[in-house]
mmCIF file of C-alpha atoms in Angstrom:
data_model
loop_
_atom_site.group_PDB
_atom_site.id
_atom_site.type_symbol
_atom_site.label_atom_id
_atom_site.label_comp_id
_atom_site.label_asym_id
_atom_site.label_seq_id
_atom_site.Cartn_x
_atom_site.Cartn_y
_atom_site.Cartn_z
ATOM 1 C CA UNK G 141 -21.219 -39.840 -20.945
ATOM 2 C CA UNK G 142 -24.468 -40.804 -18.830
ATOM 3 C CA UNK G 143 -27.142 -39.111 -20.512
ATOM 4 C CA UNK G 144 -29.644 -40.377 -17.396
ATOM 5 C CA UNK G 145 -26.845 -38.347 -14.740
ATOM 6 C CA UNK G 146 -27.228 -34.616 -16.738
ATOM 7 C CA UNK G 147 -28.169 -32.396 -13.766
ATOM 8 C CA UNK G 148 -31.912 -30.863 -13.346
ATOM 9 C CA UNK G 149 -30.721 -27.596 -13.471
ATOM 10 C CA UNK G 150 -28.632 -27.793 -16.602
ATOM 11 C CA UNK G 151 -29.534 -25.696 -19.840
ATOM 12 C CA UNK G 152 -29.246 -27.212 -23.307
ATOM 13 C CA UNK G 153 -28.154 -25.262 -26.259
ATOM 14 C CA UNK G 154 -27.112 -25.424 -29.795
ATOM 15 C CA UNK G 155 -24.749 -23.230 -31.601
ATOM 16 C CA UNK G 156 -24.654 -23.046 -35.181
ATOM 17 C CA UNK G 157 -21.014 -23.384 -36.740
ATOM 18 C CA UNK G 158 -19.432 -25.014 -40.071
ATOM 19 C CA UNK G 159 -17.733 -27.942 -39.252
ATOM 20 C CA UNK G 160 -14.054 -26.971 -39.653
ATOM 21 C CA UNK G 161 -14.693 -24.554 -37.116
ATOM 22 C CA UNK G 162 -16.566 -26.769 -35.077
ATOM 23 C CA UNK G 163 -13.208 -29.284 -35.435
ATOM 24 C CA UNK G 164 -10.695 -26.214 -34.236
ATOM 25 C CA UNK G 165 -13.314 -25.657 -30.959
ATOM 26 C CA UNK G 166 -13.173 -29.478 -30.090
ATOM 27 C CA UNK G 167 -9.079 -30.072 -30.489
ATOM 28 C CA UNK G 168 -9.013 -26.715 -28.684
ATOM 29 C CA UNK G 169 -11.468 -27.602 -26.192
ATOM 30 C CA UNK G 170 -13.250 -24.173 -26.378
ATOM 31 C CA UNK G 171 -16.802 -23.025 -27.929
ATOM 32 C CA UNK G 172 -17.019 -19.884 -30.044
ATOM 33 C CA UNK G 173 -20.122 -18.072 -31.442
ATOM 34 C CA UNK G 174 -21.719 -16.003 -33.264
ATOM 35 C CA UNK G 175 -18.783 -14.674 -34.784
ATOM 36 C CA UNK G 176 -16.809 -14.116 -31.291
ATOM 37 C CA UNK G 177 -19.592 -12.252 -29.760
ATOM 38 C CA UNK G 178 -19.641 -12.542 -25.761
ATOM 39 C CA UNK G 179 -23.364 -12.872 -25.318
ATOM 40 C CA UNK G 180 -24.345 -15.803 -26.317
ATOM 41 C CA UNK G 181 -21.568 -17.439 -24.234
ATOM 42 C CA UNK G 182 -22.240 -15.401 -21.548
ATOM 43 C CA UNK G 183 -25.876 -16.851 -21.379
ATOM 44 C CA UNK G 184 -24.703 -20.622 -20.510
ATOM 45 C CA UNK G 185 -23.268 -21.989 -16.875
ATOM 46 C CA UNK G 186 -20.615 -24.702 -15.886
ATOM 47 C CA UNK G 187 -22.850 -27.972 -16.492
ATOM 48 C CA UNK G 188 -24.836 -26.839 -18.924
ATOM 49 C CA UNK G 189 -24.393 -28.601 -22.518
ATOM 50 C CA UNK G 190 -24.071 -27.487 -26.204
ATOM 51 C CA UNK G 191 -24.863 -29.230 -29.329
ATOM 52 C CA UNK G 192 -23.192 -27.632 -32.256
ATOM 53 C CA UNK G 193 -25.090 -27.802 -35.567
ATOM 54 C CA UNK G 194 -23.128 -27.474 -38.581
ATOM 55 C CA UNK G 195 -25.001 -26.190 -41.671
ATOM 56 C CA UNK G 196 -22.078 -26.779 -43.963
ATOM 57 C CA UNK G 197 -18.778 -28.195 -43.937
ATOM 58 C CA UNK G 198 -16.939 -24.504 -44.451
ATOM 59 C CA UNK G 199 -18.082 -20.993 -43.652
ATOM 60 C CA UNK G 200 -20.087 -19.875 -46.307
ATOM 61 C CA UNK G 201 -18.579 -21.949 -49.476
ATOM 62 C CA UNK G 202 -18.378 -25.528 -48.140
ATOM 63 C CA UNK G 203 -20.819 -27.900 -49.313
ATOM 64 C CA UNK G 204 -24.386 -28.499 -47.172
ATOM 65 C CA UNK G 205 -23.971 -30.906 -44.389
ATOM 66 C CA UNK G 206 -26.708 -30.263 -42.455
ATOM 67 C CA UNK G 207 -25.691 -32.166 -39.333
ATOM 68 C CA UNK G 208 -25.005 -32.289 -35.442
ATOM 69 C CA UNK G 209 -21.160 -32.235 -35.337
ATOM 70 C CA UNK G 210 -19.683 -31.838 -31.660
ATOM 71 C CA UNK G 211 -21.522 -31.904 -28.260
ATOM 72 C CA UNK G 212 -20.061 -31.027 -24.605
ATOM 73 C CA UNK G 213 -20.664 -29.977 -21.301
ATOM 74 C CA UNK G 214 -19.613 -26.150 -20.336
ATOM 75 C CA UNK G 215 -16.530 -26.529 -18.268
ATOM 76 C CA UNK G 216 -16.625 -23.264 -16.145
ATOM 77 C CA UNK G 217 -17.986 -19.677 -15.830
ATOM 78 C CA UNK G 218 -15.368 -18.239 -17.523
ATOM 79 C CA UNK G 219 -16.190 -15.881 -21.207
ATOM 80 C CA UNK G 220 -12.690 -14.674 -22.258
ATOM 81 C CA UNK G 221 -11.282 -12.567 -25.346
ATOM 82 C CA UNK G 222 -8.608 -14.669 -27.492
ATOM 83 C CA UNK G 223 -6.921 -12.666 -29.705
ATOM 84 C CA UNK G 224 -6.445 -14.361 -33.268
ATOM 85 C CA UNK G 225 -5.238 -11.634 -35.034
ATOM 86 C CA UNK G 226 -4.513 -7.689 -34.065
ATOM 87 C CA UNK G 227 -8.333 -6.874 -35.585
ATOM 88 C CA UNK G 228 -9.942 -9.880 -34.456
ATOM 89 C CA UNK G 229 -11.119 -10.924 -30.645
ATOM 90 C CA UNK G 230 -13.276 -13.208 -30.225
ATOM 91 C CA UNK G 231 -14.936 -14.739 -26.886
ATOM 92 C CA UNK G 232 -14.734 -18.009 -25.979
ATOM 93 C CA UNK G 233 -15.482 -20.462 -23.224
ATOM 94 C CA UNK G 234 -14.134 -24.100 -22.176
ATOM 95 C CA UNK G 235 -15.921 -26.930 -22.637
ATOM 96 C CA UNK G 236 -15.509 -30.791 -22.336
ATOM 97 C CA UNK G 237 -16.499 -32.446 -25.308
ATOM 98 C CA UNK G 238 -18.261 -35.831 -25.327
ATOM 99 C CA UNK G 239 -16.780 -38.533 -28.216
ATOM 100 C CA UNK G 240 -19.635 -39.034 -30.612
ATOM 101 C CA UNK G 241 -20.390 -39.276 -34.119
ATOM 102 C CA UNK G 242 -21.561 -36.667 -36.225
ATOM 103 C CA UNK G 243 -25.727 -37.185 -36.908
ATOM 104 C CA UNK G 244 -27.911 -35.513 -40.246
ATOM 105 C CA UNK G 245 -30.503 -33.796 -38.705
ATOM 106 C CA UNK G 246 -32.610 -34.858 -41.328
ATOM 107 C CA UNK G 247 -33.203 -38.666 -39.526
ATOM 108 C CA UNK G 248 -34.736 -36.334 -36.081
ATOM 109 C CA UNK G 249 -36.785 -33.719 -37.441
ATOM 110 C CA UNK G 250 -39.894 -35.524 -36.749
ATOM 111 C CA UNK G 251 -39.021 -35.752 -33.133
ATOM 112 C CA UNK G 252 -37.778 -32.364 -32.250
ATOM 113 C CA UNK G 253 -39.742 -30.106 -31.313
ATOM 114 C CA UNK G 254 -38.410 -26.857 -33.157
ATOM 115 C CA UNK G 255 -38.610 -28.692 -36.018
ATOM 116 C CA UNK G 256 -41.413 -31.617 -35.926
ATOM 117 C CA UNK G 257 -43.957 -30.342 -38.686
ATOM 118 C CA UNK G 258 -41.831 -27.157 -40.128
ATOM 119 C CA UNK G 259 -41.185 -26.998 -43.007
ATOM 120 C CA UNK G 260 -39.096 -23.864 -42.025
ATOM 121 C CA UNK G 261 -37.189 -25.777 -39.217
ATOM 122 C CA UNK G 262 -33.961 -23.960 -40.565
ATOM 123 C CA UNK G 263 -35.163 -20.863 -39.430
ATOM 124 C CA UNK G 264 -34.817 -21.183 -36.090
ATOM 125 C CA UNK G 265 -30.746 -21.280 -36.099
ATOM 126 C CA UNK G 266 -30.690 -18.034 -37.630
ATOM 127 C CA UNK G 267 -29.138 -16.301 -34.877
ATOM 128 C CA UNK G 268 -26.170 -18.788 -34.443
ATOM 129 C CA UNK G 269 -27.373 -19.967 -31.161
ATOM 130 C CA UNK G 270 -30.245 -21.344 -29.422
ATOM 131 C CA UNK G 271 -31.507 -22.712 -26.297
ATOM 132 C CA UNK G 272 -33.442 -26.112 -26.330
ATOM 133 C CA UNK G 273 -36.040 -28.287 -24.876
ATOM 134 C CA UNK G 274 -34.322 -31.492 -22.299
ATOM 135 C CA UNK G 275 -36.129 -33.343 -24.375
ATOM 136 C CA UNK G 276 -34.771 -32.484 -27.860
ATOM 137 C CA UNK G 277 -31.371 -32.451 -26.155
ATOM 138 C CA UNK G 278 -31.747 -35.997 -25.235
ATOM 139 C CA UNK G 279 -33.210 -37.183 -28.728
ATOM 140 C CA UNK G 280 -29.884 -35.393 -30.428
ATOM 141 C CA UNK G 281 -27.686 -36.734 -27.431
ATOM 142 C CA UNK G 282 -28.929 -40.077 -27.552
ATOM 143 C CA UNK G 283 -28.275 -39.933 -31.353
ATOM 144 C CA UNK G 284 -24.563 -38.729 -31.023
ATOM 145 C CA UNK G 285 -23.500 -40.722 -28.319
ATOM 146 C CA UNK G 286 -24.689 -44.031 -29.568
ATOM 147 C CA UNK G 287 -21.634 -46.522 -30.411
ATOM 148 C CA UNK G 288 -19.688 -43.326 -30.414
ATOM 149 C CA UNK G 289 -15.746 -44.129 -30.284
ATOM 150 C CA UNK G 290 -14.194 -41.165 -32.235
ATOM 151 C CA UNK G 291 -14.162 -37.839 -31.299
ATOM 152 C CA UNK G 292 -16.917 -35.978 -33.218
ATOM 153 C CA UNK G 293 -16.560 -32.511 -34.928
ATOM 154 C CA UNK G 294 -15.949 -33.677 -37.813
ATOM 155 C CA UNK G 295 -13.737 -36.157 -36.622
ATOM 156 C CA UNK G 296 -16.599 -38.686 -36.173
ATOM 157 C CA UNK G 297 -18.183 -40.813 -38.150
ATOM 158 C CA UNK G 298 -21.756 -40.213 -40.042
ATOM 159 C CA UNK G 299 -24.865 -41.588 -39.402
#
């Protein structure tokens, strides 16, 4: 991927995920958050991009990771339900990840701008998913995509 040919218009986000989950959305080529909800998804357009940032390794028990784990480019304008079980239903919506490697976000919080000079940086993922600055997109981008040649989410390798 061309970081310098990312369209004007397009929106950056992040979505919050563990990292096994992140890994089942980038084999599957899909993004889900905020537990399946449809809004978040809903908010994002074909060409716009998503960083997911993985807090820890499994939902609620793995160990802290901490780290940037998959990145793509929303494929269409398409939000649809997937069943995974008869109770659950979660939304989803195709995207075309980018091989990178998975990045600490410790290393960049002095140059993003959510975080640069908070000690409470976490607490803006709270929500599961956020929309971002171009210009902390590119910092985590650039970061990711550098000498990437594995698939990231936690496929990649660390930095």
């Amino acid at each position: 991927m061309q970081l310098e040919q990312i369209n004007e218009q397009s929106r950056f986000w992040i979505g919050v995920v563990s990292a096994s989950h992140v890994k089942r959305g980038v084999l599957g080529g899909f993004a889900q958050l905020c537990h399946g909800k449809s809004a978040p998804l809903r908010k994002m357009r074909r060409g716009d991009w998503l960083i997911y940032y993985s807090p820890r390794t499994e939902m609620g028990t793995g160990r802290p990771l901490q780290a940037f784990t998959a990145i793509g480019e929303v494929a269409d304008d398409e939000v649809y339900a997937f069943p995974m079980s008869e109770s659950f239903v979660p939304f989803r919506r195709n995207i075309r990840y980018s091989p990178c490697r998975e990045v600490k976000i410790a290393g960049l919080l002095d140059r993003l701008s959510f975080a640069r000079g908070n000690a409470h940086w976490g607490y803006s993922f709270r929500y599961g998913h956020l929309e971002i600055r171009r210009d902390d997109f590119m910092t985590i981008a650039d970061a990711m995509l550098r000498e990437a040649d594995h698939g990231c989410g936690a496929i990649g390798r660390a930095e």
